[in-house]
mmCIF file of C-alpha atoms in Angstrom:
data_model
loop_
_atom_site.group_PDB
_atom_site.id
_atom_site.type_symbol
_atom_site.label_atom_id
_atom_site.label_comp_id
_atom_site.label_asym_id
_atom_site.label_seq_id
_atom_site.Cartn_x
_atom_site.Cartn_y
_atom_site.Cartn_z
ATOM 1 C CA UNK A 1 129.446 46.982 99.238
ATOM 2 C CA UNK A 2 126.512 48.730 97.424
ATOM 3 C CA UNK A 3 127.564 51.992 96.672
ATOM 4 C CA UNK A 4 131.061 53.880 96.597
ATOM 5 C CA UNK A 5 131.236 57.474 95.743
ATOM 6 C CA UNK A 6 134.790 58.838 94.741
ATOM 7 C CA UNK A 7 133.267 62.496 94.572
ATOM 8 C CA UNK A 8 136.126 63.047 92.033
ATOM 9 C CA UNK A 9 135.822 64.895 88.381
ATOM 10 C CA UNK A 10 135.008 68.229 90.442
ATOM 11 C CA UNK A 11 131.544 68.984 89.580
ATOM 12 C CA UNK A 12 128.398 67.987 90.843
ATOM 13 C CA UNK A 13 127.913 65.590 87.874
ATOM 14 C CA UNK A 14 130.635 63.873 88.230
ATOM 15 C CA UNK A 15 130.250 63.763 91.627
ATOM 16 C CA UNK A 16 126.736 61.764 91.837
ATOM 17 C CA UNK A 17 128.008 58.549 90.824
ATOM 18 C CA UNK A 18 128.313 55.532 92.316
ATOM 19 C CA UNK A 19 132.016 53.441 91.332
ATOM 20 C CA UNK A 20 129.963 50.079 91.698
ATOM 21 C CA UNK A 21 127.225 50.905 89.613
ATOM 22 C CA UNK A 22 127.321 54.290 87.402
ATOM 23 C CA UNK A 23 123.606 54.288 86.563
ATOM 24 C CA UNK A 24 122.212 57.646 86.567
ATOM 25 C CA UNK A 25 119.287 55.870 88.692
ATOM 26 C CA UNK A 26 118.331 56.128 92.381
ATOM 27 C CA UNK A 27 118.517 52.339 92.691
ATOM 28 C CA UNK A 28 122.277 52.467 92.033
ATOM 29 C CA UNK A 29 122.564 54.814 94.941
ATOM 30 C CA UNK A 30 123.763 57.468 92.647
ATOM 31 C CA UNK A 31 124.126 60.717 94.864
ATOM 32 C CA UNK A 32 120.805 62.951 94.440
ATOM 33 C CA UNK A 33 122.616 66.667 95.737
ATOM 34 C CA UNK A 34 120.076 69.388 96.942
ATOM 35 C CA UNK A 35 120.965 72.913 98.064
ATOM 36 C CA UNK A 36 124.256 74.767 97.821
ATOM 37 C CA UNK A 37 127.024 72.010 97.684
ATOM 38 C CA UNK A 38 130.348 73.796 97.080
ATOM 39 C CA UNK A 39 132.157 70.662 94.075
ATOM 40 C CA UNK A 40 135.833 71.049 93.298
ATOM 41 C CA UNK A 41 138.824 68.678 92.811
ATOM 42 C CA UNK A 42 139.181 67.671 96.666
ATOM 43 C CA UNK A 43 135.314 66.477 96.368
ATOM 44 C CA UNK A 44 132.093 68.029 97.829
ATOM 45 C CA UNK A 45 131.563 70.397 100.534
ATOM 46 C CA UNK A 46 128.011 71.199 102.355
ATOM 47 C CA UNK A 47 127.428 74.834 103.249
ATOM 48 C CA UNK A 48 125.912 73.768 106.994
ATOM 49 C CA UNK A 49 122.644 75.624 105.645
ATOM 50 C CA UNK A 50 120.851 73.379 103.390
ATOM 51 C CA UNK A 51 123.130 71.273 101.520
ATOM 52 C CA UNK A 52 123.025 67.203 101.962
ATOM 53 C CA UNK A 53 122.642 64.502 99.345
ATOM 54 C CA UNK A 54 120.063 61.554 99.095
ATOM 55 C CA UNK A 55 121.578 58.644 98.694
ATOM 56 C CA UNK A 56 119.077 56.566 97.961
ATOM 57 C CA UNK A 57 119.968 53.499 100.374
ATOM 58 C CA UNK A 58 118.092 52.802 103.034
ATOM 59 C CA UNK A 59 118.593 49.815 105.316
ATOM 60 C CA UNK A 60 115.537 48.286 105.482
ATOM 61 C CA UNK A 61 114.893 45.330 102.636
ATOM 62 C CA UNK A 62 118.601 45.958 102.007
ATOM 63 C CA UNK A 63 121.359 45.110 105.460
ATOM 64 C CA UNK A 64 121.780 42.129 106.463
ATOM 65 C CA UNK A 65 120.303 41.971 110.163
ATOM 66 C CA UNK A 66 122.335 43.774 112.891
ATOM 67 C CA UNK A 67 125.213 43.903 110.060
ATOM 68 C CA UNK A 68 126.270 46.607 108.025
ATOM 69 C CA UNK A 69 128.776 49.381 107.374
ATOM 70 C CA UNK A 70 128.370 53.143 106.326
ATOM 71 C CA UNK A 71 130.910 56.319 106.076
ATOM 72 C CA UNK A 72 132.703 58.846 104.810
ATOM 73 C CA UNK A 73 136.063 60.248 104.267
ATOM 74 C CA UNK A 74 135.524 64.042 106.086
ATOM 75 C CA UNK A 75 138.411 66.522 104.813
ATOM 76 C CA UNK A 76 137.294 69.122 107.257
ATOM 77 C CA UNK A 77 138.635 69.611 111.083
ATOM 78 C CA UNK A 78 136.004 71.007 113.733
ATOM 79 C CA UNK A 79 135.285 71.682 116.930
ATOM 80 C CA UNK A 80 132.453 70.980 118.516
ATOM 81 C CA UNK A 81 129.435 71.463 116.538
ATOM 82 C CA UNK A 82 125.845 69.605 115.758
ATOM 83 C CA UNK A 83 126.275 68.805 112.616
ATOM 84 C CA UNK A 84 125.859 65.229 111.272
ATOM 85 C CA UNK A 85 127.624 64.026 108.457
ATOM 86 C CA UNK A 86 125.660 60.732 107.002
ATOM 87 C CA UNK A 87 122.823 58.873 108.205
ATOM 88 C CA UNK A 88 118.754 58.179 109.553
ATOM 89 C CA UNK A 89 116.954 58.315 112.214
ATOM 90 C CA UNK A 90 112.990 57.274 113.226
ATOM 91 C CA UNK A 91 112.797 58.293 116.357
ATOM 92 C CA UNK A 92 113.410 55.518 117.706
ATOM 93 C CA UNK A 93 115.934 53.280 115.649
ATOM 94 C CA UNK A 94 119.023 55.276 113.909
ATOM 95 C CA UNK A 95 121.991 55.112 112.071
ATOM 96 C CA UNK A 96 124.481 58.127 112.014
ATOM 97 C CA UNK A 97 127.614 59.940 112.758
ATOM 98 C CA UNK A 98 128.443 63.219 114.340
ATOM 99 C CA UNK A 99 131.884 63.191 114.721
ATOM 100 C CA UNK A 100 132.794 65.475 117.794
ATOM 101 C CA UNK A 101 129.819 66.980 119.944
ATOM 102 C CA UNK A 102 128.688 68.194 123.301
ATOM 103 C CA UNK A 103 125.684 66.777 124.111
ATOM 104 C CA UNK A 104 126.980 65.573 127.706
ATOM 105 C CA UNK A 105 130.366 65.398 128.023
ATOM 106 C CA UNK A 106 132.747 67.711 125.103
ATOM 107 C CA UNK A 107 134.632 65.980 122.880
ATOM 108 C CA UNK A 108 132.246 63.370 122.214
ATOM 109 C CA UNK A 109 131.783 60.707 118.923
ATOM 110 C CA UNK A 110 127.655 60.652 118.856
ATOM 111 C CA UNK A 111 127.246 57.702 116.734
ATOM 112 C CA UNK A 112 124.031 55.055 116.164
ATOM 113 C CA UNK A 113 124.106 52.215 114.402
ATOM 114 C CA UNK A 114 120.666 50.502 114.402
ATOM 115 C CA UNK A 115 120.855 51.697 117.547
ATOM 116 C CA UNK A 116 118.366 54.295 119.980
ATOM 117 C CA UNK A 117 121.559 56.453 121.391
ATOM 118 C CA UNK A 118 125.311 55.673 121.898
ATOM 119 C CA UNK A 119 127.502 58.705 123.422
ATOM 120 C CA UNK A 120 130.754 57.173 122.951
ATOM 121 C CA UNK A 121 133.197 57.350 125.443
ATOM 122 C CA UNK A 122 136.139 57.847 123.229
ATOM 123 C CA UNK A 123 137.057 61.484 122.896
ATOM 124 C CA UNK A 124 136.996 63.114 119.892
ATOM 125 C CA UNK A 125 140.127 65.155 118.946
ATOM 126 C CA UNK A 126 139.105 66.007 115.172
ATOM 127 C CA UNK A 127 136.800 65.257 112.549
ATOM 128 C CA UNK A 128 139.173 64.472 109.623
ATOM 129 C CA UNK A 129 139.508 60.992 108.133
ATOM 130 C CA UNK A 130 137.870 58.038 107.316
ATOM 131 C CA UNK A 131 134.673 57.031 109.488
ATOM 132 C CA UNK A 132 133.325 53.442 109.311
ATOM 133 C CA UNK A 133 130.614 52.736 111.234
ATOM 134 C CA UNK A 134 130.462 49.336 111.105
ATOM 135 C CA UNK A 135 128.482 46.522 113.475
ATOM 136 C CA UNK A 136 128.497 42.845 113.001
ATOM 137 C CA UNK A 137 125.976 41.767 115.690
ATOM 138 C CA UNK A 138 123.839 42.501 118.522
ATOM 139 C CA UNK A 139 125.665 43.664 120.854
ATOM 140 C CA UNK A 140 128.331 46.296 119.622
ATOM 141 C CA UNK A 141 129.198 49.055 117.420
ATOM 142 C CA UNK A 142 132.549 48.554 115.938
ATOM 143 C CA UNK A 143 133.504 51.299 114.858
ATOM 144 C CA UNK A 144 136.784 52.453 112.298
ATOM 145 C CA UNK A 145 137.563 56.252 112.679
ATOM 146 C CA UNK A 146 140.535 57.162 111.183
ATOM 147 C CA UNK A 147 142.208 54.115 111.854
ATOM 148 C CA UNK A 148 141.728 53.297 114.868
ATOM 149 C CA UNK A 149 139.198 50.420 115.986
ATOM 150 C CA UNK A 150 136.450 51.919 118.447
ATOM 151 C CA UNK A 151 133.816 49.668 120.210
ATOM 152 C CA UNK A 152 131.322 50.866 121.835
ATOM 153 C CA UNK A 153 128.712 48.071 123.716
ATOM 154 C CA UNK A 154 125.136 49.521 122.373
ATOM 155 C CA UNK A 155 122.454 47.524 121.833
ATOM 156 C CA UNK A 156 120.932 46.390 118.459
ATOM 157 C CA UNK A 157 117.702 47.989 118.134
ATOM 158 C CA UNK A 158 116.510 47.803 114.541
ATOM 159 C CA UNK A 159 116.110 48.776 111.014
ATOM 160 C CA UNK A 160 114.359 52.074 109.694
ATOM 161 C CA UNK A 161 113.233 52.986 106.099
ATOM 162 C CA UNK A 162 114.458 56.549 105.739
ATOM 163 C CA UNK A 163 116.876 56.846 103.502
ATOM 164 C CA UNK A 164 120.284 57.907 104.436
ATOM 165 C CA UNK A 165 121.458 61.696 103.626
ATOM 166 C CA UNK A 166 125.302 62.607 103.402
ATOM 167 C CA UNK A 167 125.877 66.361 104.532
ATOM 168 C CA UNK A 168 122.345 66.185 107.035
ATOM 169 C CA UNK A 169 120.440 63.728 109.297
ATOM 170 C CA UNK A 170 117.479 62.410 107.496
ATOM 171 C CA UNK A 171 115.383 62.589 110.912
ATOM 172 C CA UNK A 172 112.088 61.208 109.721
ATOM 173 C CA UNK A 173 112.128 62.584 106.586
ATOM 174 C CA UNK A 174 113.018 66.192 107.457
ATOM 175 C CA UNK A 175 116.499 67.355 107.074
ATOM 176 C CA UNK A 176 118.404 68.543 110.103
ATOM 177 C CA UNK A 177 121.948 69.507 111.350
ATOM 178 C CA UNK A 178 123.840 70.492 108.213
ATOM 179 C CA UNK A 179 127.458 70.009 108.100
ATOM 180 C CA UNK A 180 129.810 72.577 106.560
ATOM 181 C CA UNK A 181 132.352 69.621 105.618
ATOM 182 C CA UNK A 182 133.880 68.397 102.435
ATOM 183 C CA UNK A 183 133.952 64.834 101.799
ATOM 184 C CA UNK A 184 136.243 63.225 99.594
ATOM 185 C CA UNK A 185 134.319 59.806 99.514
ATOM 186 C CA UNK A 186 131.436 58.234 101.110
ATOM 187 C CA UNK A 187 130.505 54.446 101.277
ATOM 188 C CA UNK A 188 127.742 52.167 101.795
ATOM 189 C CA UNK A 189 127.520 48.369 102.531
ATOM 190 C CA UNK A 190 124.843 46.252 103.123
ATOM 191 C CA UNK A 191 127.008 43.506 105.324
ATOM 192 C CA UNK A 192 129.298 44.349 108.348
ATOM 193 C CA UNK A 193 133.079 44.289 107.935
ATOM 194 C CA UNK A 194 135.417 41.735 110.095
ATOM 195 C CA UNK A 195 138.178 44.421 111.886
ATOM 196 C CA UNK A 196 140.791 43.120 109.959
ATOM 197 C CA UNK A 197 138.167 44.214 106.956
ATOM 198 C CA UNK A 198 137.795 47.500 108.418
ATOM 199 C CA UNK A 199 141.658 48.035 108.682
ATOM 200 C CA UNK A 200 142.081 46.802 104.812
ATOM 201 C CA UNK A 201 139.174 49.490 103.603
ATOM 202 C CA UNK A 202 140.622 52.262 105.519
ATOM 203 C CA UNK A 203 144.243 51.541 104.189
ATOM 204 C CA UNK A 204 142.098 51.382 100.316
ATOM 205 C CA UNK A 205 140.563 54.729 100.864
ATOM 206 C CA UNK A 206 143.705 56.562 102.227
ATOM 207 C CA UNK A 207 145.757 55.141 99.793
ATOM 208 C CA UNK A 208 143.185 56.734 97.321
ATOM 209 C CA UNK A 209 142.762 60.055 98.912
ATOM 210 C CA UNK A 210 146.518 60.062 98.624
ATOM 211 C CA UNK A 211 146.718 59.272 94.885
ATOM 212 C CA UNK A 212 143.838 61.783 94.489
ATOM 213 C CA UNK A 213 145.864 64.560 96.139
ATOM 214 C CA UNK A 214 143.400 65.112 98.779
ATOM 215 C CA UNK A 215 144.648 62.965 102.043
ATOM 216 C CA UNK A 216 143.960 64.705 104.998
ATOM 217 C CA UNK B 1 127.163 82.493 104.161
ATOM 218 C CA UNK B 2 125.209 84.343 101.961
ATOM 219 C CA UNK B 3 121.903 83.535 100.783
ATOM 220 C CA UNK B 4 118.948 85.499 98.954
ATOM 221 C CA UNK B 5 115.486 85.484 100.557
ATOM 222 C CA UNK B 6 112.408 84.629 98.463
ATOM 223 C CA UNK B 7 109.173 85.505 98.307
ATOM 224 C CA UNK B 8 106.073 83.210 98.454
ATOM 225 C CA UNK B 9 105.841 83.109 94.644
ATOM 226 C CA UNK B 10 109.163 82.600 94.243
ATOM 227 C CA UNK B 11 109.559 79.901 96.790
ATOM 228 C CA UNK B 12 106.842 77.831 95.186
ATOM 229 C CA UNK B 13 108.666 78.168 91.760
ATOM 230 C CA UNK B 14 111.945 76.672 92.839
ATOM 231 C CA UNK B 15 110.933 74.394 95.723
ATOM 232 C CA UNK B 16 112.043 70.892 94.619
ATOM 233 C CA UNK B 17 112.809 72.208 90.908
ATOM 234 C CA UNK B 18 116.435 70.989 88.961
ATOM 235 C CA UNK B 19 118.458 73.728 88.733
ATOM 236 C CA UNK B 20 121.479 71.990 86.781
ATOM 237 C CA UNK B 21 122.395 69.206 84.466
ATOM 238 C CA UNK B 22 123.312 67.016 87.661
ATOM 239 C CA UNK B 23 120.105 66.997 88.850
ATOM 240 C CA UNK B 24 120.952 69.110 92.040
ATOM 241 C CA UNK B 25 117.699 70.042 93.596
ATOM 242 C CA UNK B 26 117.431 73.991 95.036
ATOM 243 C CA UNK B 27 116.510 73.206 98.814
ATOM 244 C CA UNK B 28 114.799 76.723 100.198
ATOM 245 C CA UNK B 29 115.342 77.187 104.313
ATOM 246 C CA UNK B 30 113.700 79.222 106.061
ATOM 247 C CA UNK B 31 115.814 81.884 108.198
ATOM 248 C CA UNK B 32 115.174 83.302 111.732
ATOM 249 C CA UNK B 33 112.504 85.031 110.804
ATOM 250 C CA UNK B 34 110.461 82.706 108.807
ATOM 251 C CA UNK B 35 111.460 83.538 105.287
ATOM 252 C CA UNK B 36 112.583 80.837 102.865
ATOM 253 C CA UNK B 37 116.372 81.432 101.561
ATOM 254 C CA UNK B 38 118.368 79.749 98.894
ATOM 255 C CA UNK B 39 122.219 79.681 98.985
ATOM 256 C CA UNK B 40 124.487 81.752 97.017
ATOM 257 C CA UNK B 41 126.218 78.516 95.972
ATOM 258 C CA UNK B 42 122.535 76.980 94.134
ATOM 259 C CA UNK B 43 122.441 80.416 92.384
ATOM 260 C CA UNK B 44 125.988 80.532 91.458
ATOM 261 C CA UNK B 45 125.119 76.581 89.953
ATOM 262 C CA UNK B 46 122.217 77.834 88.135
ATOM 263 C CA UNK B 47 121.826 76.870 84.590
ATOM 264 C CA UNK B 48 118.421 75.807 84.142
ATOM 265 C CA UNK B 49 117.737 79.007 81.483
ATOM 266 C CA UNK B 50 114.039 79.831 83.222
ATOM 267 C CA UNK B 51 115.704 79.713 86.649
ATOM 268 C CA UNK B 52 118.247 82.170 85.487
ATOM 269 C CA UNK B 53 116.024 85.582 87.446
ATOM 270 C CA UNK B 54 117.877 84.094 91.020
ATOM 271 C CA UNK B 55 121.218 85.415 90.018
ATOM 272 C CA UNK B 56 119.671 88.829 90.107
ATOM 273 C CA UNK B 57 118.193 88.595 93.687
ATOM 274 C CA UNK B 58 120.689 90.024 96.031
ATOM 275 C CA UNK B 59 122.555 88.843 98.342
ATOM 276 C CA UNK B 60 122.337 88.662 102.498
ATOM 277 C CA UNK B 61 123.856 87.151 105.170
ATOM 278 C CA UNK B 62 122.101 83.872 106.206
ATOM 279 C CA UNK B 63 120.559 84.036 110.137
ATOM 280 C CA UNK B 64 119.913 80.436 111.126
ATOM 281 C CA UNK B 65 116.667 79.673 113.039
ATOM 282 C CA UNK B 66 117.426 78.163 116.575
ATOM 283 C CA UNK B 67 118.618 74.515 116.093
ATOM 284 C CA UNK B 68 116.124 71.580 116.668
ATOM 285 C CA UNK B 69 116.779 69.692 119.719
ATOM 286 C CA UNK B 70 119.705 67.405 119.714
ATOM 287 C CA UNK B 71 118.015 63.971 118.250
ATOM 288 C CA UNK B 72 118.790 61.678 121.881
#
C-alpha cells in the first residue's frame, strides 16, 4: 500500500493526509483538493461540478507490472449517472471506476484497470461501499465491490503517467465527469491483492467506517 | 448547485490560486454558455484574506455544458 486516506477530522486539512505517510508533500500522496469539496465528519463529498482531488500517484515508475489495486469507500447511492469516482485515462490505456452507468446496457460497472475498455457484465444495483479494483496479471480484472469478488476477463494493456484524481477522471490531463459522492476513504497500492487479500481489506475498511460512524 | 460567474479579470485572479490553509485549489468551470463559475462551496471555504471579494459575488444556479463523450 502507498497511500490510505481516512478523510476523517472533518475539514479539508485534515482530510489531505495520507495514514502511511502524513507528509504535507505530493510524494506522500497527500490529497491536493480543488474546487468546491463539501468536508464534514462522514468524510468528503464532490459537488459533480468541479470538485476532485490530485492524488499525486500515478502508476507509471510506481505498480508493479499488470499488478495493482486502487479504490474508494463511496457513501453515496445513485442511479445511473457518468460520473467517475477515481482514476486515469490516456486514451488509450486507463485505470478507473464508474460505478453504475449506461453506456450500453443500464446498470452497468464501467471499470479499467490498465486496461482500453471493460463494460462489466455484472449489474450494478448501487454505488455504496467499498470498491477495489484490483488485477494481479494479464488477463483479468479482479475486482472487490462491496464484498463481493467480480472478475471480469479484460486484457492487460498498459501503464499511463497521469496521475489519478478522486471525485473526476483525469482524462489526459483534463478533468471530466464529476461525481457528486462522499467518500469516506480512498486507497492506493502499488501491488495487486490475492482475493483472500481483497476480502481481509474490505472487512478492515468496514470495520473502520463502522467505528467511524459512517458505514454505509 | 449554486455557483457565481466570473469575469475575465476575475477568472485570471483565482485560476489555480490557494484559497485555504489546506491548500484547496479554486477550480473555475465554465457553464453552458462559456462563462467560468466557481462553486458556492470554494467561496463559502474562502479564507485567503485577498480572496475574500468572492463572498460578495452573488449567487446562480450552475447550467452544465453538454457532457464530453463517454471516454470508450
Amino acid at each position: 500500500l502507498r497511500a490510505i486516506h481516512p478523510l476523517a477530522g472533518g475539514n479539508a486539512n485534515a482530510h489531505k493526509y495520507n495514514l502511511l505517510d502524513a507528509r504535507d508533500a505530493d510524494d506522500a500522496y497527500r490529497l491536493t483538493f480543488f474546487g468546491g469539496w463539501i468536508h464534514g465528519a462522514n468524510g468528503a463529498m464532490g459537488n459533480g461540478i468541479n470538485a476532485w482531488a490530485n492524488t499525486h500517484f500515478s502508476e507509471l515508475g510506481t505498480v508493479l507490472a499488470n499488478s495493482w489495486n486502487f479504490g474508494y469507500y463511496s457513501r453515496t447511492d445513485t442511479g445511473n449517472i457518468q460520473w467517475c469516482d477515481m482514476g486515469s485515462f490516456d486514451g488509450v490505456r486507463g485505470s478507473n471506476i464508474f460505478p453504475r452507468v449506461t453506456i450500453v446496457t443500464p446498470d452497468r460497472l464501467y471499470l479499467r484497470h490498465g486496461s482500453g475498455g471493460a463494460e462489466f457484465t455484472l449489474g450494478a444495483t448501487t454505488t455504496k461501499g467499498f470498491y477495489q479494483a484490483n488485477r494481479v496479471d494479464t488477463t483479468n480484472i479482479r475486482a472487490r465491490i462491496a464484498g463481493s469478488l467480480v472478475i471480469q476477463p479484460t486484457p492487460y494493456v498498459g501503464v499511463n503517467n497521469l496521475d489519478y484524481s478522486l471525485g473526476s477522471l483525469n482524462n489526459n490531463n483534463t478533468q471530466q465527469f464529476y461525481s457528486a459522492r462522499e467518500y469516506g476513504l480512498s486507497f492506493l497500492a502499488d501491488e495487486g491483492f490475492t482475493d483472500a487479500e481483497t476480502l481481509d481489506f474490505h472487512n478492515d475498511v468496514t470495520a473502520l467506517m463502522v467505528a467511524l460512524g459512517r458505514a454505509v | 448547485m449554486l455557483v457565481a460567474r466570473l469575469t475575465n479579470e476575475e477568472f485570471e485572479i483565482v485560476q489555480g490560486r490557494v484559497f485555504d490553509d489546506a491548500g484547496s485549489i479554486y477550480n473555475p468551470v465554465p457553464n453552458a454558455l462559456g462563462t467560468y463559475c466557481i462553486s458556492e462551496a470554494e467561496i463559502n471555504a474562502t479564507t485567503v484574506p485577498d480572496l475574500l471579494w468572492v463572498k460578495e459575488l452573488p449567487l446562480i444556479e450552475f447550467v452544465p455544458p453538454p457532457s464530453p463523450p463517454f471516454p470508450l
